[in-house]
Each structure stands twice: as C-alpha cells, then as structure tokens.
Short mmCIF file of C-alpha atoms in Angstrom, two decimals:
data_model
loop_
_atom_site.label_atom_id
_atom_site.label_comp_id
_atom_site.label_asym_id
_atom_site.label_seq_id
_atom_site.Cartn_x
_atom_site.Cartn_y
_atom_site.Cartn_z
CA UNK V 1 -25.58 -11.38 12.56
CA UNK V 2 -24.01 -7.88 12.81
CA UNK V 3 -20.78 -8.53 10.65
CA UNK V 4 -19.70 -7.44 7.06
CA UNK V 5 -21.58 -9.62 4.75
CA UNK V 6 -20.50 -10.87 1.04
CA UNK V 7 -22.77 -11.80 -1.69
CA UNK V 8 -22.38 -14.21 -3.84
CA UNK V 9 -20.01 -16.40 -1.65
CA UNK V 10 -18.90 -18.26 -4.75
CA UNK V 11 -19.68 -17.47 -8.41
CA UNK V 12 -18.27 -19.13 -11.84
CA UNK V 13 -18.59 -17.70 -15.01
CA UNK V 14 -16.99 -18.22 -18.15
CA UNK V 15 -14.34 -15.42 -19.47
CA UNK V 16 -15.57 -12.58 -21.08
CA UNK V 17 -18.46 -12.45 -18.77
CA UNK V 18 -19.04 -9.70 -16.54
CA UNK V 19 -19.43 -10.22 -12.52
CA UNK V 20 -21.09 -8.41 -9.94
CA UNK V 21 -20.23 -8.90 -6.26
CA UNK V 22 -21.84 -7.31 -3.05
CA UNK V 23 -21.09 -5.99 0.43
CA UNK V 24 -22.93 -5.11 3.39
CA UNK V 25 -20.51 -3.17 5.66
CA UNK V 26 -21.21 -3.40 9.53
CA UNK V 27 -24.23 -0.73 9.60
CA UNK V 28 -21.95 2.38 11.63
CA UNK V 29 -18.92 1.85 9.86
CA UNK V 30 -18.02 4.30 7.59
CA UNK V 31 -15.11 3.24 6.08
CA UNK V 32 -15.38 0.05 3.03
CA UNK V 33 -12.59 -1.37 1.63
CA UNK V 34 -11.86 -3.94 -1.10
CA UNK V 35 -9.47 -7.06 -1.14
CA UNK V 36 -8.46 -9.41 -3.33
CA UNK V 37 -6.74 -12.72 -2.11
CA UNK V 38 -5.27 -15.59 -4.12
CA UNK V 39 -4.38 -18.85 -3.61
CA UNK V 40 -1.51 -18.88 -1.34
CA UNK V 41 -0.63 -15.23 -0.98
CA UNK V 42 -1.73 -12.56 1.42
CA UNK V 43 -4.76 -10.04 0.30
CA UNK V 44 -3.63 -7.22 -1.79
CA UNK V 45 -5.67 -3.80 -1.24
CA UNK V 46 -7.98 -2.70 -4.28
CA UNK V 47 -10.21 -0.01 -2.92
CA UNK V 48 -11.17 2.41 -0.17
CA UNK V 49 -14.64 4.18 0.23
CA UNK V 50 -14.49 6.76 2.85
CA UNK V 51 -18.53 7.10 3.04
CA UNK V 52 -19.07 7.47 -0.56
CA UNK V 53 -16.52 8.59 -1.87
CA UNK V 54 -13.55 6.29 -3.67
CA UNK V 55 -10.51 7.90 -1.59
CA UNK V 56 -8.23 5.27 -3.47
CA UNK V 57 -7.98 3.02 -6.15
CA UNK V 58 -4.48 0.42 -6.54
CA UNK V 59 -3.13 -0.19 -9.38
CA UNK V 60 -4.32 -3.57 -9.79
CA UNK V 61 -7.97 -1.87 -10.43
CA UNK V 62 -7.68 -2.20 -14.20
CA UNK V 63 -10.27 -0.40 -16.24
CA UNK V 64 -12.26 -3.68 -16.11
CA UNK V 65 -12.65 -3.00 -12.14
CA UNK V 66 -15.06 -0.51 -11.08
CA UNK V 67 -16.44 -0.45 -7.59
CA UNK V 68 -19.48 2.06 -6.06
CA UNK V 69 -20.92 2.71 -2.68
CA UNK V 70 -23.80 5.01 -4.02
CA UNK V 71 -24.94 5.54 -0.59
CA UNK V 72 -22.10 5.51 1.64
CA UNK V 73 -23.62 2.22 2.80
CA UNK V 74 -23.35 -1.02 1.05
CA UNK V 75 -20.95 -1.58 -1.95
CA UNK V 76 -20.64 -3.75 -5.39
CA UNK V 77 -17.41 -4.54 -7.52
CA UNK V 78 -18.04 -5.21 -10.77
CA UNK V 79 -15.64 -7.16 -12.99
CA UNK V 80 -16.37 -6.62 -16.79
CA UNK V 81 -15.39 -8.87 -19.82
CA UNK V 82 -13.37 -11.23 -16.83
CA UNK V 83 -10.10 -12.91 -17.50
CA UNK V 84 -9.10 -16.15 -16.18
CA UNK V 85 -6.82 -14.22 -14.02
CA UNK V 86 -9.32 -12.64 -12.01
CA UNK V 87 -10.11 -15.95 -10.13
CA UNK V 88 -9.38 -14.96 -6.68
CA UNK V 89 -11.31 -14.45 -3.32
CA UNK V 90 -12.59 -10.78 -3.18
CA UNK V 91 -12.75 -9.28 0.20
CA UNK V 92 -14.74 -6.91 2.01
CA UNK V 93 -13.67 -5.13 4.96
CA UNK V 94 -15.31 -2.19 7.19
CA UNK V 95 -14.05 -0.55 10.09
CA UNK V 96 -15.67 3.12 11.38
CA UNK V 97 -12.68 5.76 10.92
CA UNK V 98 -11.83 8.01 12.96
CA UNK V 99 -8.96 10.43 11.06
CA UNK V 100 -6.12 10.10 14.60
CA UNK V 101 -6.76 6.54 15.49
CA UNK V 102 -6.73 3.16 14.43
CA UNK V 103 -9.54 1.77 12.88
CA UNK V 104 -9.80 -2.30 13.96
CA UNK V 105 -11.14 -3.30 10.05
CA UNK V 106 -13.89 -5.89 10.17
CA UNK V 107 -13.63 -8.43 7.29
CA UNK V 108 -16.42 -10.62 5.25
CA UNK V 109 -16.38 -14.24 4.25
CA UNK V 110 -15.27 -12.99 0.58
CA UNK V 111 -16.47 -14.11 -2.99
CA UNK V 112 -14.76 -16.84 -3.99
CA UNK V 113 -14.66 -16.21 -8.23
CA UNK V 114 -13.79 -18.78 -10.94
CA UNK V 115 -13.28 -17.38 -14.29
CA UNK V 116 -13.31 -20.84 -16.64
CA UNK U 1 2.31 -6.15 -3.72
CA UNK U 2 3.13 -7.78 -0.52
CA UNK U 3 4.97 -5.86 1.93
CA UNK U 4 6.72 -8.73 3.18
CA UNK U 5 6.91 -12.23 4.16
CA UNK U 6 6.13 -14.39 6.62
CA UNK U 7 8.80 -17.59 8.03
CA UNK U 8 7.89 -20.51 8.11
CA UNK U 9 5.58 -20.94 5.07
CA UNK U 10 4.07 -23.71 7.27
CA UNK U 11 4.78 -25.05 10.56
CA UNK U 12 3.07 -28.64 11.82
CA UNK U 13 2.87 -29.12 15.66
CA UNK U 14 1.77 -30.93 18.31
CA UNK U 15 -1.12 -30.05 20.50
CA UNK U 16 0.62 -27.90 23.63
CA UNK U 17 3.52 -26.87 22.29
CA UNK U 18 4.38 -23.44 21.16
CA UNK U 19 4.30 -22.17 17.65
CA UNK U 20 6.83 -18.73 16.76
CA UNK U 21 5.94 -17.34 13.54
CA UNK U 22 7.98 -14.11 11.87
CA UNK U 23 7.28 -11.59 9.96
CA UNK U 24 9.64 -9.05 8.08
CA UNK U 25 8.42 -5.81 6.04
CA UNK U 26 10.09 -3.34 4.10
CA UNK U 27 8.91 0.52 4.35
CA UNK U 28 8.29 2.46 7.69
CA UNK U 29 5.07 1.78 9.56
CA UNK U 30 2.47 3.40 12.00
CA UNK U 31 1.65 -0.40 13.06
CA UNK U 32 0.85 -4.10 12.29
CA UNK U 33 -1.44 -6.48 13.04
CA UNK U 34 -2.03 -10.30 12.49
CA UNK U 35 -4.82 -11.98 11.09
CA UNK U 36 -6.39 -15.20 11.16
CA UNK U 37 -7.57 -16.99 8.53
CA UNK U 38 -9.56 -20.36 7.73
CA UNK U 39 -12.02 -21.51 6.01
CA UNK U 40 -15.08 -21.41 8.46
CA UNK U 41 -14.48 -17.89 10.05
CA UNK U 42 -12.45 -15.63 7.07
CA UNK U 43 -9.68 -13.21 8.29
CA UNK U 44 -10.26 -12.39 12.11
CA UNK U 45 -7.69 -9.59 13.51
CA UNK U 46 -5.89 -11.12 16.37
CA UNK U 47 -3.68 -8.36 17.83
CA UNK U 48 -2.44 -5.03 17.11
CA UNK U 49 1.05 -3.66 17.84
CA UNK U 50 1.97 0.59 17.46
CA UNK U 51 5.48 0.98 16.11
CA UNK U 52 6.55 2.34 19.47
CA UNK U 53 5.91 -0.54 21.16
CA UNK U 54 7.81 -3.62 21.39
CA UNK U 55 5.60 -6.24 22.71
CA UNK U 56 1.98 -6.73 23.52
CA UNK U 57 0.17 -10.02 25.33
CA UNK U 58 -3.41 -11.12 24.17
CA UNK U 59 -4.48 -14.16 26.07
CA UNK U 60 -1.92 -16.69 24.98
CA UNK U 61 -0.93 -14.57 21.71
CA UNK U 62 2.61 -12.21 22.43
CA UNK U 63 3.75 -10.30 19.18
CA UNK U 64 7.29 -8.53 19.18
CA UNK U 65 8.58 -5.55 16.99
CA UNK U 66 11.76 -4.77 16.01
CA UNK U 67 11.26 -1.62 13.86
CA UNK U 68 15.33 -1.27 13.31
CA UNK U 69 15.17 -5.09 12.18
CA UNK U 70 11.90 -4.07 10.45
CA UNK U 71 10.34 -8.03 11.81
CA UNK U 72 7.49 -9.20 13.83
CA UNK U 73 7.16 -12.16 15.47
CA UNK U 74 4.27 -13.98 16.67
CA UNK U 75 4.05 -16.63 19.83
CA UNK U 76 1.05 -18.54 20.45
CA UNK U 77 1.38 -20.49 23.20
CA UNK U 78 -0.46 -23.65 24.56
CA UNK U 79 -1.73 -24.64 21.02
CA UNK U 80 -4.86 -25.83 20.37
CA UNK U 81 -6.12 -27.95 17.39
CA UNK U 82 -8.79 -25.29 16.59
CA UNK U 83 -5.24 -22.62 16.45
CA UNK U 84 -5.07 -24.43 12.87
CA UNK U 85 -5.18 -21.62 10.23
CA UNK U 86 -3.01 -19.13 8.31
CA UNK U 87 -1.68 -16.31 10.22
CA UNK U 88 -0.89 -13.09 8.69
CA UNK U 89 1.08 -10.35 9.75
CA UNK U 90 -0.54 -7.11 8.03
CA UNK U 91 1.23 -3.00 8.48
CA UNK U 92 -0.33 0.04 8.12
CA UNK U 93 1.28 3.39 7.48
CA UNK U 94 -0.87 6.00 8.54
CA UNK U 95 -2.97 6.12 11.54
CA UNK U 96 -6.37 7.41 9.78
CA UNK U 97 -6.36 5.41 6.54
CA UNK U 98 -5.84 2.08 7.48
CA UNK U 99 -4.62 0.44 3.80
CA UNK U 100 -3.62 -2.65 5.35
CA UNK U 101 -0.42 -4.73 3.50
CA UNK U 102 -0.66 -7.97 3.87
CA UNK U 103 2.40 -10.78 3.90
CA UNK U 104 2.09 -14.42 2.37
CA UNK U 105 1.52 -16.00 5.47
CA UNK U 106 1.82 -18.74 7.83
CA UNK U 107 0.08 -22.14 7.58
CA UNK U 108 0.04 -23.94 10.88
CA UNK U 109 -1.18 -27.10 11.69
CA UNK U 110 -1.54 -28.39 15.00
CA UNK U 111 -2.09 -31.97 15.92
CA UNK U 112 -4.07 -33.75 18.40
#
C-alpha cells in the first residue's frame, strides 16, 4: 500500500497525558500537512511542512501542539498535558508541490484520540 | 474556522435518483474541491474545479461555481448505495500552498 499512513489509528489516554501520533507521507511527496476533524464538522488546517520545514502553523496549534518532520519525510504531532478538548480525528495529508500548480493532497485514515 | 457551509446537512435517497448538494464560502478563491468521506476509506478527493471555470463532469459527479454567488454545487447522479458518505466541499486560495478550508458537510444516505 502506497498511501499516507497514520499511526496509532485510535488512542485513549486520560487528561494531562501527553500523545504522540505518526505519519508516513506518500514516499515523493514533499509537501505534509496536519488536520484536525471533529465530530460533525469539516477538518480545520493545523500544519504545513514544506520538506522540513514548518511553513505554517494555525492558530489552533496551542503551545501544547508541536509537530516535526526531522527529515522532510515522515512526521509526528505531539499533544502535551491533553485536554478533554483535544478528542478529535487528526489528519494527515501529502500531496508533492509544485509552487504554479495544484497539488491533488492525499489524505490518511487519521488518529482517532479520546482524551477521558 | 470553516469557510463555509454545506446545504443540506443530510439528504436520504433512494437508490437511482439524483442527489444536489451546495456549498457556499466566504473569501476569494484559486479553487475548490469535494471530498469524500466514510468510515472505511477516510477523505478521498472527488473533483476539482479552478475559479474560472464554471462546471466540470467526472463520471457521474458535475460540480458548478458561481464565484459572484460565491456557491458550489455538487450533482451525483445515478446513486448508488456505496455513494453513502459525507461530502465536503473544500477551497483553496493560492495555487502553490494548497491550505485546504473545509465546510461542515453533507451526510447522504442512499437506500436500496
């Protein structure tokens, strides 16, 4: 399977605890980027690695969020001292960017978080 | 925050008829897209339309733009019981950087 891969798929913890999720872009792609989806609403951007460099951060990245792609290839979000208010999917997407075309992003299965 | 929303919230059909979904957005775009979503596959891009177009065909998918309406519709025709999932409609403002913003979507259900 060639797609963008999530690890865990699911993962409880009690608040307080911190959380670390992974992502394995498509292997070309260039470009990572970070969702986050609750229940009932569309995802909401986080992130944006361009390689490895964090080109963008949203606002909802508290200081709690931090997110790396060390190597301009795979990726982690970590989620320190976690509220119950982070329980949401999390969302990976990759697409390979080109800077004067659309870039068709590729999305993984998520990480489904519960914070109890 | 969202950029918009989707109408209906949820539509129920039968098999073979035709489902219309909408989408309106608020700020300027370079284009938008709609998703897919359920539970077995994730989000899966369906079609993408440039602002300076007004409608595109993909199989038996047609979107529509109306930039001075800022609204998006989406026709699937034919439906099929495996059609049942939330559709999003999704915009982009640059071409490059493609932060996507996503609406609440559509929930359809299509009967046998």
């Amino acid at each position: 399977d060639t797609g963008v891969s999530q690890n865990p798929r699911h993962k409880i913890t009690k608040r307080g605890q911190n959380v670390t999720f992974r992502c394995d872009p498509i292997s070309e792609h260039n470009r990572l980027y970070w969702y986050r989806q609750t229940l009932g609403q569309g995802p909401e951007f986080l992130t944006y690695f361009q390689n490895e460099a964090q080109l963008e951060k949203s606002r909802l990245l508290s200081d709690r969020f931090s997110a790396e792609r060390p190597k301009g290839s795979f990726s982690t979000l970590e989620i320190q001292r976690t509220e119950q208010g982070d329980s949401a999917m999390y969302l990976c997407a990759s697409s390979f960017g080109r800077p004067d075309s659309y870039n068709e992003q590729f999305f993984g299965p998520g990480t489904r978080l519960t914070v109890l | 925050s969202q950029q918009g929303e989707e109408d209906p919230q949820a539509l129920s059909i039968q098999e073979g008829e035709n489902a219309t979904m909408n989408c309106s957005y608020k700020t300027s775009i370079n284009n938008l897209q709609w998703y897919r979503q359920n539970s077995g596959r994730g989000l899966v891009h369906l079609i993408l339309i440039r602002s300076n177009e007004r409608e595109k065909h993909s199989g038996r998918l047609r979107v529509t733009l109306d930039t001075s309406k800022k609204s998006s519709s989406l026709l699937i025709t034919a439906s099929r019981a495996a059609d049942t999932a939330s559709y999003f409609c999704a915009t982009a403002v640059n071409t490059g950087f493609q932060k996507l913003v996503f609406g609440t979507g559509t929930r359809l259900l299509v009967s046998p």
